[in-house]
Amino acid sequence: MSLLRELYQEVILDHNKNPRNFRVMEGATKHVEGYNPLCGDHYTIFVKMDGDVISDVSFQGAGCAISKSSASVMTSLLKGKTKEEAEQMFNHFHKLVKGELNAEENLETLGKLAAFAGVSEFPARVKCASLAWHTLQAALHDDAQTVSTE
Amino acid sequence: MEIASATYIEEKLKAPVPVESCRFHFPLLRRQVNGKPLIYFDNAATSQKPQVVIDAIMRFYHEENSNIHRGVHYLSTKATEAYEEARVKAQKFINARSIEEVIYVRGTTEAINLVAATYGRKNVNEGDEVLISAMEHHSNIVPWQILCEEKKAILRVIPMNDDGELLLDEYDRLLNDRTKMVCLAHISNALGTINPVKRMIATARARGIPVLIDGAQALPHIKVDMQDLDCDFYAFSSHKMFGPTGVGVLYGKKELLSAMPPYQGGGDMIKSVTFEKTAYNDLPYKFEAGTPNIEGAIGLGAAIDYMKRMDLDAVAAYEHELLTYATTQLLEISGLRIIGTAKEKASVISFVLEGIHPHDIGTILDYEGIAIRTGHHCAQPVMQRFGVPATARASFAFYNTKEEVDVLVKAIHKVKEVLG
């Protein structure tokens, strides 16, 4: 049960049940759809930019506990961050879920993101965890309208 | 240690296999996953292989590997014999009239693409209609979509009810003079529904409309008889019926196959080639360009031999019992809903748990050693019809047991505990 508990940590279960910033945003600078056709996870990420700063970020959609909590945690961390800071966070997160970054040694940098360390033990779930982040990246970079993790 | 004589082994390989003991013939089922005994409930995706199939493929590479047809040397003759013997086994197993009607393909998907690209291209024209059903696998949708787009033809869909049963009145109404082809799943991979294909074939054929049946999910569960069904095309895959991947069969009526243009050009599908003109080979070789999956065909032959040692009526009865048992047990779990509740069903159970995504169910069950499939099962229109993004699907084969179902039920309670 321990590995499972590590995957489904309290933070993840909480954000899955009570997702933060789970709303359609009026007057968003950009919204991008993210889709994982394999499992049907489907979200829209909304961002409002104030110059280079993310002044507001929210999401809507449906999917598994990992993808939903990841989107929720992401939105709760990004408000007020610059594009560059968001990018750095994504880098850390990406390395973490791929098992390339030790959570315990980087607790300070990772903060709440550390809850996703367990994902690296479940390779099939890495895509779920990173869907919202990939979608956000597209929103920040102004490229695609729809992002797919397949 | 005494080595068993060849005759002894051969005799043993002919002995009937009772459904209770077949499990022991599947070596993979003995392994553990995540420290728990494996429970393999993903049979609709692919089946496990009995030792005899694994041995047949090993033996081919140990003793007979060679390219088939045209070779004059000993090994080539042996390989050709084994490859063609497997075709005869398949022909007899599905009761086709002759081996000319049994074409080796890569699998069900290729079989359907072959028919769409040859028969379809020749016979479907602008304004014509191709009729499929609401519960088709993507492989029996997309090839027809491609064809219809190319020909400016129309793809029509037979609807189904909330139990996942096709509406036969609607079907009868949809058939018309523009209908050039009907394409149906024998058994739905996502819902388990066994469609009344014999009746549906008869209706279409009475109007002169050819019918293709996607039999991928049928072969591992029920007897299929081409002459009894009287369909024009029937497609199936070896790997879903305990044989290796990468090989399957397209059955087609000889008169249709003869009139069809070839699918791919290359070696083996020709009689003679000059730069001016090529004469195509006879059936079934006309549709088999290039060096085929020889070991796959031999493995399929071994799988058919194995299935013939089982009493297929007893297998169907056993699987039905397993399905009924699992359905009852699962429905006792609060918040669990089964998608696909047709009266006639194969041992496939698609389900959803209130408030819990199938993907999370899949991960937690895997942790308990249980392999199920989660997702849209390559049937997104089915998911849309039932308003779910995905389902969890447990699909049983004759080697599964009630005890395994009990473990599944316990594990689903655990899912609710972890995520509830």
Coordinates of C-alpha atoms in Angstrom, one line a residue:
Chain A
M1 CA 0.0 0.0 0.0
S2 CA 2.9 2.4 0.6
L3 CA 3.7 3.1 -3.0
L4 CA 0.0 3.7 -3.7
R5 CA -0.2 6.0 -0.7
E6 CA 2.8 7.9 -2.1
L7 CA 1.0 8.3 -5.4
Y8 CA -2.3 9.3 -3.8
Q9 CA -1.0 11.6 -1.2
E10 CA -3.3 13.8 1.0
V11 CA -2.5 16.9 -1.0
I12 CA -3.5 15.1 -4.2
L13 CA -6.7 13.6 -2.8
D14 CA -7.6 17.0 -1.4
H15 CA -7.0 18.9 -4.6
N16 CA -8.9 16.2 -6.5
K17 CA -11.9 16.5 -4.3
N18 CA -11.8 20.3 -3.9
P19 CA -10.0 21.6 -6.9
R20 CA -8.8 25.2 -6.6
N21 CA -9.3 27.8 -9.2
F22 CA -11.8 25.5 -10.9
R23 CA -13.7 28.0 -13.0
V24 CA -14.2 29.5 -16.4
M25 CA -12.4 32.9 -16.5
E26 CA -14.0 35.9 -17.9
G27 CA -11.7 38.1 -19.9
A28 CA -8.8 35.6 -20.0
T29 CA -5.8 36.7 -22.1
K30 CA -5.6 33.1 -23.4
H31 CA -7.3 29.8 -22.9
V32 CA -5.9 26.5 -24.2
E33 CA -7.4 23.0 -24.2
G34 CA -5.3 20.1 -23.1
Y35 CA -6.4 16.6 -24.0
N36 CA -5.1 13.1 -23.3
P37 CA -6.9 10.9 -25.8
L38 CA -5.7 7.7 -24.1
C39 CA -7.6 8.2 -21.0
G40 CA -10.0 11.0 -21.9
D41 CA -8.5 13.6 -19.5
H42 CA -9.7 17.0 -20.9
Y43 CA -9.0 20.4 -19.4
T44 CA -9.1 24.0 -20.4
I45 CA -6.5 26.3 -18.8
F46 CA -7.2 30.0 -18.6
V47 CA -4.6 32.7 -18.0
K48 CA -4.7 36.4 -17.5
M49 CA -1.4 38.1 -18.1
D50 CA -0.3 41.5 -16.8
G51 CA 2.7 42.1 -18.9
D52 CA 5.0 39.3 -18.1
V53 CA 3.2 38.3 -14.9
I54 CA 0.4 35.7 -14.6
S55 CA -2.2 37.7 -12.7
D56 CA -4.8 35.0 -12.7
V57 CA -4.9 31.3 -13.8
S58 CA -7.8 28.9 -13.6
F59 CA -9.0 25.6 -15.2
Q60 CA -12.1 23.6 -16.1
G61 CA -12.6 20.1 -17.3
A62 CA -12.6 16.5 -16.2
G63 CA -10.0 13.7 -15.7
C64 CA -8.4 11.4 -13.2
A65 CA -7.3 12.3 -9.7
I66 CA -3.7 12.8 -10.8
S67 CA -4.4 15.1 -13.7
K68 CA -7.0 17.1 -11.8
S69 CA -5.0 17.6 -8.7
S70 CA -1.9 18.5 -10.7
A71 CA -3.9 21.2 -12.6
S72 CA -5.3 22.5 -9.3
V73 CA -1.9 22.6 -7.5
M74 CA -0.4 24.3 -10.6
T75 CA -3.0 27.1 -10.6
S76 CA -2.6 27.7 -6.9
L77 CA 1.2 28.1 -7.3
L78 CA 1.3 30.3 -10.4
K79 CA -0.7 33.3 -9.5
G80 CA 1.6 36.3 -9.4
K81 CA 4.6 34.4 -11.0
T82 CA 6.4 35.6 -14.1
K83 CA 6.5 33.6 -17.2
E84 CA 10.1 32.7 -16.5
E85 CA 9.3 31.5 -12.9
A86 CA 6.4 29.4 -14.3
E87 CA 8.8 27.8 -16.7
Q88 CA 11.3 27.0 -14.1
M89 CA 8.6 25.5 -12.0
F90 CA 7.5 23.3 -14.9
N91 CA 11.1 22.2 -15.4
H92 CA 11.3 21.1 -11.8
F93 CA 8.0 19.4 -11.9
H94 CA 8.8 17.6 -15.1
K95 CA 12.1 16.3 -13.6
L96 CA 10.3 15.3 -10.5
V97 CA 7.6 13.1 -12.1
K98 CA 10.1 11.5 -14.4
G99 CA 12.2 10.6 -11.3
E100 CA 15.1 12.8 -12.3
L101 CA 14.8 15.1 -9.2
N102 CA 15.0 13.9 -5.6
A103 CA 12.0 15.4 -3.8
E104 CA 13.5 15.2 -0.3
E105 CA 16.6 17.0 -1.3
N106 CA 14.7 19.8 -3.1
L107 CA 11.7 20.3 -0.8
E108 CA 12.3 24.0 -0.6
T109 CA 12.3 24.5 -4.3
L110 CA 9.4 22.2 -4.9
G111 CA 7.1 23.2 -2.2
K112 CA 3.6 21.6 -2.8
L113 CA 4.8 20.1 -6.0
A114 CA 6.7 17.5 -4.0
A115 CA 3.4 15.7 -3.5
F116 CA 3.8 14.5 -7.0
A117 CA 7.0 12.6 -6.4
G118 CA 5.2 9.3 -6.2
V119 CA 4.1 9.6 -9.9
S120 CA 7.6 8.7 -11.0
E121 CA 7.0 5.1 -9.8
F122 CA 4.0 4.9 -12.1
P123 CA 5.3 5.6 -15.6
A124 CA 1.8 5.2 -17.1
R125 CA 0.7 8.2 -15.0
V126 CA 3.4 10.7 -15.9
K127 CA 1.3 12.0 -18.8
C128 CA -1.7 12.6 -16.4
A129 CA 0.5 14.6 -14.1
S130 CA 2.0 16.8 -16.8
L131 CA -1.1 17.5 -18.9
A132 CA -2.0 20.7 -17.2
W133 CA 1.6 21.9 -17.3
H134 CA 2.0 21.2 -21.0
T135 CA -1.3 23.0 -21.7
L136 CA -0.1 26.0 -19.6
Q137 CA 3.1 26.2 -21.6
A138 CA 1.2 26.4 -24.8
A139 CA -0.9 29.2 -23.3
L140 CA 2.2 31.1 -22.3
H141 CA 3.9 30.6 -25.6
D142 CA 0.9 31.5 -27.6
D143 CA 1.2 28.5 -29.9
A144 CA -1.4 25.8 -30.1
Q145 CA -5.1 26.0 -29.4
T146 CA -5.2 22.3 -28.3
V147 CA -2.5 20.3 -26.6
S148 CA -2.4 16.6 -26.6
T149 CA -0.1 14.4 -24.5
E150 CA -0.3 11.5 -26.9
Chain B
M1 CA 15.3 -38.6 -17.0
E2 CA 13.4 -40.2 -19.8
I3 CA 12.6 -38.2 -22.8
A4 CA 9.0 -38.6 -23.9
S5 CA 8.6 -40.0 -27.4
A6 CA 7.2 -37.9 -30.2
T7 CA 4.1 -40.1 -30.4
Y8 CA 3.5 -39.7 -26.7
I9 CA 3.6 -35.9 -27.0
E10 CA 1.4 -35.9 -30.1
E11 CA -1.2 -38.1 -28.3
K12 CA -1.0 -35.7 -25.4
L13 CA -1.5 -32.7 -27.6
K14 CA -4.7 -34.2 -28.9
A15 CA -6.2 -34.9 -25.5
P16 CA -9.3 -32.8 -24.7
V17 CA -8.8 -29.8 -22.5
P18 CA -11.4 -29.4 -19.8
V19 CA -12.2 -25.8 -19.1
E20 CA -11.3 -26.3 -15.4
S21 CA -7.7 -27.2 -16.1
C22 CA -6.9 -25.0 -19.2
R23 CA -5.4 -22.4 -16.9
F24 CA -2.4 -24.5 -16.3
H25 CA -1.5 -24.4 -20.0
F26 CA -0.9 -20.7 -19.9
P27 CA 2.6 -20.1 -18.4
L28 CA 2.2 -16.3 -18.1
L29 CA -0.7 -16.8 -15.7
R30 CA 1.7 -18.2 -13.2
R31 CA 3.6 -15.0 -12.7
Q32 CA 3.2 -12.3 -10.1
V33 CA 2.8 -8.6 -10.7
N34 CA 3.6 -6.1 -7.9
G35 CA 4.2 -9.0 -5.6
K36 CA 0.7 -10.4 -6.1
P37 CA -0.5 -13.3 -8.3
L38 CA -1.4 -11.9 -11.7
I39 CA -5.1 -11.6 -12.4
Y40 CA -5.4 -11.1 -16.1
F41 CA -8.7 -9.4 -17.0
D42 CA -7.6 -7.6 -20.2
N43 CA -8.5 -10.4 -22.6
A44 CA -10.6 -8.2 -24.9
A45 CA -7.3 -6.3 -25.6
T46 CA -5.3 -9.4 -26.1
S47 CA -5.3 -13.0 -24.8
Q48 CA -2.5 -14.9 -23.2
K49 CA -0.9 -17.8 -25.1
P50 CA -0.9 -21.5 -24.2
Q51 CA 2.4 -23.3 -24.1
V52 CA 1.6 -25.2 -27.3
V53 CA 1.4 -21.9 -29.2
I54 CA 4.7 -20.7 -27.8
D55 CA 6.3 -24.1 -28.5
A56 CA 5.0 -24.1 -32.1
I57 CA 6.6 -20.7 -32.8
M58 CA 9.9 -21.8 -31.1
R59 CA 9.9 -25.0 -33.0
F60 CA 9.5 -23.2 -36.3
Y61 CA 12.6 -21.1 -35.6
H62 CA 14.5 -24.0 -34.2
E63 CA 13.8 -26.5 -37.0
E64 CA 12.0 -25.1 -40.0
N65 CA 12.6 -21.4 -40.5
S66 CA 12.7 -20.5 -44.2
N67 CA 10.8 -18.4 -46.6
I68 CA 7.7 -20.0 -48.0
H69 CA 6.5 -20.7 -51.6
R70 CA 8.7 -21.3 -54.6
G71 CA 11.6 -22.6 -52.6
V72 CA 12.9 -25.9 -53.8
H73 CA 14.9 -26.8 -50.8
Y74 CA 13.8 -28.9 -47.8
L75 CA 13.2 -26.2 -45.3
S76 CA 11.2 -24.0 -47.6
T77 CA 9.0 -26.9 -48.4
K78 CA 8.5 -27.6 -44.7
A79 CA 7.8 -24.0 -43.9
T80 CA 5.3 -23.7 -46.8
E81 CA 3.6 -26.9 -45.6
A82 CA 3.2 -25.6 -42.0
Y83 CA 2.0 -22.2 -43.2
E84 CA -0.6 -23.7 -45.5
E85 CA -1.7 -26.3 -43.0
A86 CA -2.5 -23.4 -40.6
R87 CA -4.7 -21.9 -43.3
V88 CA -6.6 -25.1 -43.7
K89 CA -7.1 -25.2 -39.9
A90 CA -8.5 -21.7 -40.0
Q91 CA -10.7 -22.5 -42.9
K92 CA -12.2 -25.5 -41.1
F93 CA -12.4 -23.7 -37.8
I94 CA -14.7 -21.0 -39.3
N95 CA -16.3 -23.4 -41.8
A96 CA -15.3 -21.5 -44.9
R97 CA -16.0 -23.3 -48.2
S98 CA -12.4 -23.4 -49.3
I99 CA -8.9 -22.1 -48.5
E100 CA -9.3 -19.6 -51.3
E101 CA -11.6 -17.7 -49.0
V102 CA -9.1 -17.5 -46.2
I103 CA -6.6 -14.6 -46.6
Y104 CA -3.9 -14.0 -44.1
V105 CA -3.6 -10.4 -43.0
R106 CA -1.9 -8.6 -40.1
G107 CA -5.1 -8.6 -38.1
T108 CA -8.7 -7.4 -38.0
T109 CA -7.7 -3.8 -38.8
E110 CA -5.8 -4.7 -41.9
A111 CA -8.6 -7.0 -43.0
I112 CA -11.2 -4.2 -42.8
N113 CA -8.8 -1.7 -44.5
L114 CA -8.3 -4.2 -47.3
V115 CA -12.0 -4.5 -48.0
A116 CA -12.5 -0.8 -47.8
A117 CA -9.6 -0.1 -50.2
T118 CA -10.5 -2.7 -52.7
Y119 CA -14.1 -3.8 -52.7
G120 CA -15.2 -0.4 -51.3
R121 CA -13.2 1.7 -53.7
K122 CA -14.6 -0.3 -56.6
N123 CA -18.2 -0.4 -55.6
V124 CA -18.9 2.7 -53.4
N125 CA -19.5 5.9 -55.4
E126 CA -20.7 9.4 -54.9
G127 CA -24.0 9.6 -53.0
D128 CA -23.8 5.9 -51.9
E129 CA -24.1 4.9 -48.3
V130 CA -22.0 2.7 -46.0
L131 CA -23.9 1.6 -42.9
I132 CA -22.0 0.9 -39.7
S133 CA -23.3 0.6 -36.1
A134 CA -23.0 2.9 -33.1
M135 CA -20.8 0.4 -31.2
E136 CA -18.0 -0.1 -33.7
H137 CA -14.3 -0.1 -32.8
H138 CA -12.4 2.7 -34.5
S139 CA -11.0 0.1 -36.9
N140 CA -14.5 -0.5 -38.3
I141 CA -15.2 3.3 -38.5
V142 CA -12.2 5.1 -39.8
P143 CA -11.5 2.9 -43.0
W144 CA -15.1 3.6 -44.0
Q145 CA -14.8 7.3 -43.2
I146 CA -11.7 7.5 -45.4
L147 CA -13.5 5.8 -48.2
C148 CA -16.6 7.9 -47.9
E149 CA -14.6 11.1 -47.9
E150 CA -12.7 10.0 -51.0
K151 CA -15.9 8.9 -52.8
K152 CA -18.2 11.6 -51.5
A153 CA -20.3 8.8 -50.0
I154 CA -22.3 9.0 -46.8
L155 CA -21.5 7.1 -43.6
R156 CA -24.7 6.1 -41.7
V157 CA -24.9 4.8 -38.2
I158 CA -27.3 2.2 -36.7
P159 CA -28.2 3.6 -33.2
M160 CA -28.4 1.6 -30.0
N161 CA -30.5 1.7 -26.9
D162 CA -29.3 2.4 -23.3
D163 CA -28.5 -1.2 -22.7
G164 CA -26.1 -1.2 -25.7
E165 CA -28.4 -3.1 -28.1
L166 CA -28.7 -2.1 -31.7
L167 CA -32.1 -0.9 -32.7
L168 CA -33.1 -3.3 -35.4
D169 CA -36.2 -1.4 -36.6
E170 CA -33.9 1.6 -37.2
Y171 CA -31.5 -0.8 -39.0
D172 CA -34.2 -2.0 -41.3
R173 CA -35.2 1.6 -42.0
L174 CA -31.7 2.7 -42.7
L175 CA -31.1 0.1 -45.5
N176 CA -32.0 1.5 -48.8
D177 CA -31.1 1.4 -52.5
R178 CA -28.0 3.6 -51.9
T179 CA -26.6 1.3 -49.2
K180 CA -23.6 -0.3 -50.7
M181 CA -22.1 -2.0 -47.7
V182 CA -23.0 -2.9 -44.1
C183 CA -20.2 -3.3 -41.5
L184 CA -20.9 -4.6 -38.0
A185 CA -19.1 -5.9 -35.0
H186 CA -20.1 -9.4 -34.1
I187 CA -19.4 -8.6 -30.4
S188 CA -18.7 -5.1 -29.1
N189 CA -15.3 -4.8 -27.5
A190 CA -16.5 -1.9 -25.2
L191 CA -19.9 -3.2 -24.2
G192 CA -19.8 -6.9 -24.7
T193 CA -23.0 -6.9 -26.7
I194 CA -23.4 -9.9 -29.0
N195 CA -25.2 -8.5 -32.0
P196 CA -27.8 -10.5 -33.8
V197 CA -25.6 -10.6 -36.9
K198 CA -27.2 -13.6 -38.6
R199 CA -30.5 -11.8 -38.7
M200 CA -28.9 -8.6 -39.8
I201 CA -26.9 -10.3 -42.5
A202 CA -30.0 -11.9 -43.9
T203 CA -31.9 -8.6 -44.1
A204 CA -29.0 -6.9 -45.9
R205 CA -28.4 -9.7 -48.2
A206 CA -32.0 -10.0 -49.1
R207 CA -31.5 -6.5 -50.6
G208 CA -28.3 -7.5 -52.3
I209 CA -26.1 -5.5 -49.9
P210 CA -22.8 -7.2 -48.8
V211 CA -22.0 -7.4 -45.1
L212 CA -18.7 -7.3 -43.4
I213 CA -18.5 -8.6 -39.8
D214 CA -15.7 -7.6 -37.4
G215 CA -15.2 -10.8 -35.5
A216 CA -12.2 -9.8 -33.4
Q217 CA -14.1 -10.3 -30.1
A218 CA -16.2 -13.2 -31.3
L219 CA -13.6 -15.9 -32.1
P220 CA -12.3 -16.3 -28.5
H221 CA -15.9 -16.7 -27.1
I222 CA -18.2 -18.3 -29.5
K223 CA -18.3 -20.7 -32.5
V224 CA -18.4 -18.9 -35.8
D225 CA -19.6 -20.6 -39.0
M226 CA -19.2 -18.7 -42.3
Q227 CA -21.7 -20.8 -44.2
D228 CA -24.3 -20.5 -41.5
L229 CA -23.8 -16.7 -41.0
D230 CA -23.6 -16.2 -44.8
C231 CA -21.8 -12.9 -44.5
D232 CA -19.6 -11.7 -47.4
F233 CA -16.6 -10.7 -45.3
Y234 CA -15.5 -11.7 -41.8
A235 CA -12.3 -10.4 -40.1
F236 CA -10.5 -11.6 -37.0
S237 CA -7.2 -11.4 -35.2
S238 CA -5.1 -14.3 -34.0
H239 CA -3.9 -12.6 -30.8
K240 CA -7.3 -12.2 -29.3
M241 CA -7.9 -16.0 -29.7
F242 CA -4.8 -17.2 -27.9
G243 CA -2.4 -17.0 -30.9
P244 CA 0.4 -14.6 -31.6
T245 CA 0.1 -10.9 -32.6
G246 CA 0.6 -9.7 -36.1
V247 CA -1.5 -12.1 -38.0
G248 CA -5.2 -12.5 -38.6
V249 CA -7.7 -13.6 -41.3
L250 CA -9.9 -12.0 -43.8
Y251 CA -12.6 -14.4 -44.9
G252 CA -14.4 -13.3 -48.1
K253 CA -16.8 -15.0 -50.4
K254 CA -14.9 -16.3 -53.4
E255 CA -17.0 -14.6 -56.0
L256 CA -16.4 -11.2 -54.3
L257 CA -12.7 -11.7 -53.7
S258 CA -12.2 -12.8 -57.3
A259 CA -13.8 -9.6 -58.6
M260 CA -11.8 -7.4 -56.3
P261 CA -8.6 -5.5 -57.4
P262 CA -5.5 -6.5 -55.4
Y263 CA -4.7 -4.6 -52.2
Q264 CA -0.9 -4.4 -52.2
G265 CA 1.5 -5.2 -55.0
G266 CA 4.6 -7.2 -54.5
G267 CA 6.0 -10.7 -54.4
D268 CA 3.8 -13.7 -54.0
M269 CA 0.6 -11.9 -55.3
I270 CA 1.7 -12.3 -58.9
K271 CA 1.7 -15.0 -61.5
S272 CA 4.0 -13.2 -64.0
V273 CA 5.4 -9.7 -64.2
T274 CA 6.7 -7.8 -67.2
F275 CA 7.1 -4.0 -67.4
E276 CA 4.0 -3.9 -69.5
K277 CA 1.7 -6.0 -67.5
T278 CA 1.3 -8.1 -64.4
A279 CA -0.9 -11.1 -64.0
Y280 CA -2.2 -11.5 -60.5
N281 CA -2.0 -14.7 -58.6
D282 CA -5.0 -16.9 -57.7
L283 CA -6.9 -16.6 -54.5
P284 CA -6.0 -16.3 -51.7
Y285 CA -2.4 -15.3 -52.7
K286 CA -3.6 -12.4 -54.8
F287 CA -4.1 -10.5 -51.5
E288 CA -0.9 -11.6 -49.8
A289 CA 2.0 -9.5 -51.1
G290 CA 5.4 -9.8 -49.6
T291 CA 6.9 -12.3 -47.2
P292 CA 4.1 -12.9 -44.7
N293 CA 4.1 -13.5 -40.9
I294 CA 5.0 -17.1 -41.3
E295 CA 5.6 -17.9 -37.6
G296 CA 2.4 -16.0 -36.8
A297 CA 0.3 -18.2 -39.1
I298 CA 1.8 -21.3 -37.6
G299 CA 1.1 -20.0 -34.1
L300 CA -2.5 -19.2 -35.1
G301 CA -2.7 -22.8 -36.4
A302 CA -1.5 -24.1 -33.0
A303 CA -4.0 -21.8 -31.2
I304 CA -6.8 -23.2 -33.3
D305 CA -5.6 -26.8 -32.5
Y306 CA -5.7 -25.9 -28.9
M307 CA -9.2 -24.4 -29.0
K308 CA -10.4 -27.5 -30.9
R309 CA -9.4 -29.6 -27.9
M310 CA -11.8 -27.6 -25.8
D311 CA -15.6 -28.1 -25.8
L312 CA -16.5 -24.7 -27.1
D313 CA -20.1 -25.0 -25.8
A314 CA -18.8 -25.8 -22.4
V315 CA -16.4 -22.8 -22.7
A316 CA -19.4 -20.5 -23.6
A317 CA -21.4 -21.8 -20.7
Y318 CA -18.5 -21.4 -18.3
E319 CA -17.8 -17.8 -19.5
H320 CA -21.5 -17.0 -19.2
E321 CA -21.5 -18.2 -15.6
L322 CA -18.4 -16.1 -14.9
L323 CA -20.0 -13.1 -16.4
T324 CA -23.2 -13.6 -14.4
Y325 CA -21.3 -14.1 -11.2
A326 CA -19.0 -11.0 -11.8
T327 CA -22.0 -8.8 -12.8
T328 CA -23.9 -9.7 -9.6
Q329 CA -20.8 -9.2 -7.4
L330 CA -19.9 -5.9 -9.0
L331 CA -23.4 -4.5 -8.8
E332 CA -23.3 -4.9 -5.0
I333 CA -20.6 -2.2 -4.9
S334 CA -22.3 1.1 -4.2
G335 CA -21.7 3.7 -6.9
L336 CA -20.7 1.2 -9.5
R337 CA -22.5 1.3 -12.8
I338 CA -22.1 -1.2 -15.6
I339 CA -22.1 0.3 -19.1
G340 CA -23.5 -2.3 -21.5
T341 CA -26.3 -4.4 -20.2
A342 CA -27.5 -6.2 -23.3
K343 CA -29.4 -9.4 -22.9
E344 CA -26.9 -11.2 -25.1
K345 CA -23.5 -10.5 -23.8
A346 CA -20.0 -11.9 -24.0
S347 CA -17.8 -11.9 -20.9
V348 CA -16.9 -8.2 -21.0
I349 CA -17.8 -5.8 -18.3
S350 CA -17.3 -2.1 -18.7
F351 CA -18.0 -0.1 -15.6
V352 CA -17.6 3.3 -14.0
L353 CA -17.4 4.2 -10.3
E354 CA -19.1 7.4 -9.1
G355 CA -16.6 10.2 -8.6
I356 CA -13.6 8.1 -9.4
H357 CA -11.9 8.2 -12.8
P358 CA -11.2 4.9 -14.5
H359 CA -7.6 5.7 -14.8
D360 CA -7.2 5.8 -11.0
I361 CA -9.1 2.5 -10.8
G362 CA -6.7 1.0 -13.2
T363 CA -3.6 2.1 -11.3
I364 CA -4.9 0.8 -7.9
L365 CA -6.1 -2.5 -9.4
D366 CA -2.7 -2.9 -11.0
Y367 CA -1.1 -2.5 -7.7
E368 CA -3.1 -5.5 -6.5
G369 CA -1.9 -7.5 -9.5
I370 CA -5.1 -7.1 -11.5
A371 CA -4.8 -6.1 -15.2
I372 CA -7.8 -4.4 -16.6
R373 CA -8.1 -1.8 -19.3
T374 CA -9.2 1.8 -18.7
G375 CA -9.9 4.4 -21.3
H376 CA -12.2 4.6 -24.4
H377 CA -11.3 1.2 -25.7
C378 CA -10.9 2.6 -29.2
A379 CA -14.6 3.2 -29.3
Q380 CA -15.0 6.9 -28.5
P381 CA -18.5 7.2 -30.1
V382 CA -19.6 4.5 -27.6
M383 CA -18.2 6.6 -24.7
Q384 CA -20.0 9.7 -26.1
R385 CA -23.3 7.7 -26.4
F386 CA -23.2 6.8 -22.7
G387 CA -21.8 10.2 -21.7
V388 CA -18.7 9.0 -20.0
P389 CA -15.1 10.0 -20.9
A390 CA -13.8 6.5 -20.3
T391 CA -14.7 3.2 -18.6
A392 CA -12.8 0.5 -16.7
R393 CA -13.2 -2.8 -18.4
A394 CA -12.7 -6.3 -17.1
S395 CA -12.9 -8.9 -19.8
F396 CA -12.7 -12.6 -19.1
A397 CA -11.4 -15.6 -20.9
F398 CA -12.0 -19.3 -20.2
Y399 CA -8.9 -19.4 -18.0
N400 CA -10.3 -16.9 -15.5
T401 CA -12.0 -18.0 -12.3
K402 CA -14.6 -16.8 -9.8
E403 CA -11.9 -16.6 -7.2
E404 CA -10.2 -14.0 -9.3
V405 CA -13.5 -12.1 -9.6
D406 CA -13.6 -12.1 -5.8
V407 CA -10.2 -10.5 -5.6
L408 CA -11.3 -7.9 -8.2
V409 CA -14.3 -7.0 -6.0
K410 CA -12.2 -6.6 -2.9
A411 CA -9.7 -4.5 -4.8
I412 CA -12.5 -2.1 -6.0
H413 CA -13.5 -1.6 -2.4
K414 CA -9.8 -0.6 -1.8
V415 CA -10.1 1.9 -4.7
K416 CA -13.0 3.5 -3.0
E417 CA -11.1 3.5 0.3
V418 CA -8.1 5.2 -1.2
L419 CA -10.0 7.7 -3.3
G420 CA -13.4 7.8 -1.8

